[in-house]
Structures are given as structure tokens and as C-alpha cells.
GROMACS .gro file of C-alpha atoms in nm:
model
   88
    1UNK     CA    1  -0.850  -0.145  -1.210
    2UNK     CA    2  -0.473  -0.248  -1.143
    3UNK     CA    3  -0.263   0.006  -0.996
    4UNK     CA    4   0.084   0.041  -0.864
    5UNK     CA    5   0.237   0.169  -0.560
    6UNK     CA    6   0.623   0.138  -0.467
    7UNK     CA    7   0.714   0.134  -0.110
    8UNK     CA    8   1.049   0.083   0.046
    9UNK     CA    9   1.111  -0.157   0.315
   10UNK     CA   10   0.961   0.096   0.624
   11UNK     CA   11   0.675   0.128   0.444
   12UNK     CA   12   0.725   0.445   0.303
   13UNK     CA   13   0.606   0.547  -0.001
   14UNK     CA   14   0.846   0.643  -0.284
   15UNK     CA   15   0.612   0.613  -0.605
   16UNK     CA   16   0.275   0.537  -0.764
   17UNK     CA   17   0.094   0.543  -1.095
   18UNK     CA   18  -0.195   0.810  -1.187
   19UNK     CA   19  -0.436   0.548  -1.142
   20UNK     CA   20  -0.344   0.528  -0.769
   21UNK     CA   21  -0.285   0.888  -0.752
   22UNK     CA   22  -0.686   0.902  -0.913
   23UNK     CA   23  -0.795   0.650  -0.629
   24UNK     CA   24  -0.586   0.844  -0.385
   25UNK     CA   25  -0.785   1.143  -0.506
   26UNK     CA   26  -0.452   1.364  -0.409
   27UNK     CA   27  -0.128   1.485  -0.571
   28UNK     CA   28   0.135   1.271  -0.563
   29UNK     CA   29   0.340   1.539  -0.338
   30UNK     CA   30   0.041   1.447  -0.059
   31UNK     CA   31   0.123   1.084  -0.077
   32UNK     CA   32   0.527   1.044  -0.126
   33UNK     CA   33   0.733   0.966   0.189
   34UNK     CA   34   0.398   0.890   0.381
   35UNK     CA   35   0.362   0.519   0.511
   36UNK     CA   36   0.143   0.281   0.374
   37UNK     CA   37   0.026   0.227   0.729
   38UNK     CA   38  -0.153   0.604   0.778
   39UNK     CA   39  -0.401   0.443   0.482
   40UNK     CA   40  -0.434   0.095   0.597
   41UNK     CA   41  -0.756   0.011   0.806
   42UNK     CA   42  -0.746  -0.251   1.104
   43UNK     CA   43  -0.375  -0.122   1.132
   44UNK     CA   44  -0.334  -0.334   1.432
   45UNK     CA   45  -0.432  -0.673   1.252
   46UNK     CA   46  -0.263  -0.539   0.950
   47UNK     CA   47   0.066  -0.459   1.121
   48UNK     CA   48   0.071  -0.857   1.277
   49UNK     CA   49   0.061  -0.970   0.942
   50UNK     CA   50   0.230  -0.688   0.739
   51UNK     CA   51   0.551  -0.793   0.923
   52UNK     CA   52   0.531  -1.165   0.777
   53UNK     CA   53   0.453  -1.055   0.412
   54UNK     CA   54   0.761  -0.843   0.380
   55UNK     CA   55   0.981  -1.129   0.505
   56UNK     CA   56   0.819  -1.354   0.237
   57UNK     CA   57   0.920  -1.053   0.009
   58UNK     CA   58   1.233  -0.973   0.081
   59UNK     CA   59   1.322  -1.339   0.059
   60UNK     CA   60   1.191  -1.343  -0.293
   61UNK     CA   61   0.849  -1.453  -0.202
   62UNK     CA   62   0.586  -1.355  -0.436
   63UNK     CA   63   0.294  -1.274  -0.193
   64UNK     CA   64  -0.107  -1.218  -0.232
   65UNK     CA   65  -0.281  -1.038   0.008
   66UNK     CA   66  -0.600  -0.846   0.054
   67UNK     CA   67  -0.666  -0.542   0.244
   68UNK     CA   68  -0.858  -0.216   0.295
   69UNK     CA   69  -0.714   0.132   0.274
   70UNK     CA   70  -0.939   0.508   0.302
   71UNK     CA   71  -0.875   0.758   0.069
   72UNK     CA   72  -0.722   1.074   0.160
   73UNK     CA   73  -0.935   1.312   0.308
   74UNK     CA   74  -1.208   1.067   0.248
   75UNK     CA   75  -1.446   0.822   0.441
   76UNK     CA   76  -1.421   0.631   0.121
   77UNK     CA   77  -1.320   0.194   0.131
   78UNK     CA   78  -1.028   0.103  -0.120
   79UNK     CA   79  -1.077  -0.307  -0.123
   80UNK     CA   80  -0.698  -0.422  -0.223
   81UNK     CA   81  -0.556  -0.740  -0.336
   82UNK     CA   82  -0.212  -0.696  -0.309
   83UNK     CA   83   0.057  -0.848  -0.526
   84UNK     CA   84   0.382  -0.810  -0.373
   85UNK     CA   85   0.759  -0.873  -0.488
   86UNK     CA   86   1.050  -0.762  -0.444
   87UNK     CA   87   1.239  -0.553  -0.693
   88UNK     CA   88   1.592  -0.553  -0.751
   0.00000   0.00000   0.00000
């Protein structure tokens, strides 16, 4: 089921749709401002490559990725691929 989430360039996100907020299994006001990273599993592998993908982005890069996140409050497995852009 696609979904969107918006994060800034920390990480940090600063929007998502209801059906991320419905995978999330939260209120929004739980998930804005947190980073992307607190849901992200294998953090440490993640981070190693996280740092590559945004410079693809930010240089206007279209990048696909897959990942894994947990829901909040959850034991739960998100699998993610990830479409990634920047947005002006």
C-alpha cells in the first residue's frame, strides 16, 4: 500500500499521510520532529548507507531503496521500498 513520509535533510520528520500514520499505528503528534532513524532497524548498516542515498538526493538523484522499520510501540516489521527525491 504506497504511503508517504516527508523528512528534512537530518532526518527528521515533518509530515506523513494517514496511511503511514495507520501503519505507524500512532497520531501524527507521536511521529512529527522524530527521526526516521529511531524506526529504522539495522541502524548501523542503515546509517552507512543512509548517508550515500541523501547525497544521490540532494543532487537530484532519484533513489530506490529497501529497508525495515518497527512500528511504534510495536514488535511489528514494516518491509519498505523506498522511493526517494528531492523536492523543491
Amino acid at each position: 500500500m504506497p504511503s508517504i513520509l516527508i523528512c528534512d535533510l537530518e532526518g527528521k520528520i515533518i509530515d506523513l499521510d494517514e496511511t503511514m500514520l495507520r501503519m505507524f499505528v500512532v497520531a501524527k503528534e507521536q511521529v512529527m520532529q522524530r527521526s526516521i532513524l529511531e524506526f529504522l532497524i539495522d541502524t548501523e548498516v542503515v546509517l552507512d548507507r543512509l548517508k550515500d542515498i541523501w547525497k544521490s538526493a540532494i543532487h537530484g538523484k532519484e533513489v530506490e531503496t529497501e529497508g525495515q522499520m518497527n512500528k511504534t510501540g510495536r514488535e511489528e516489521i514494516l518491509y519498505l521500498q523506498v522511493n526517494l527525491r528531492k523536492v523543491i
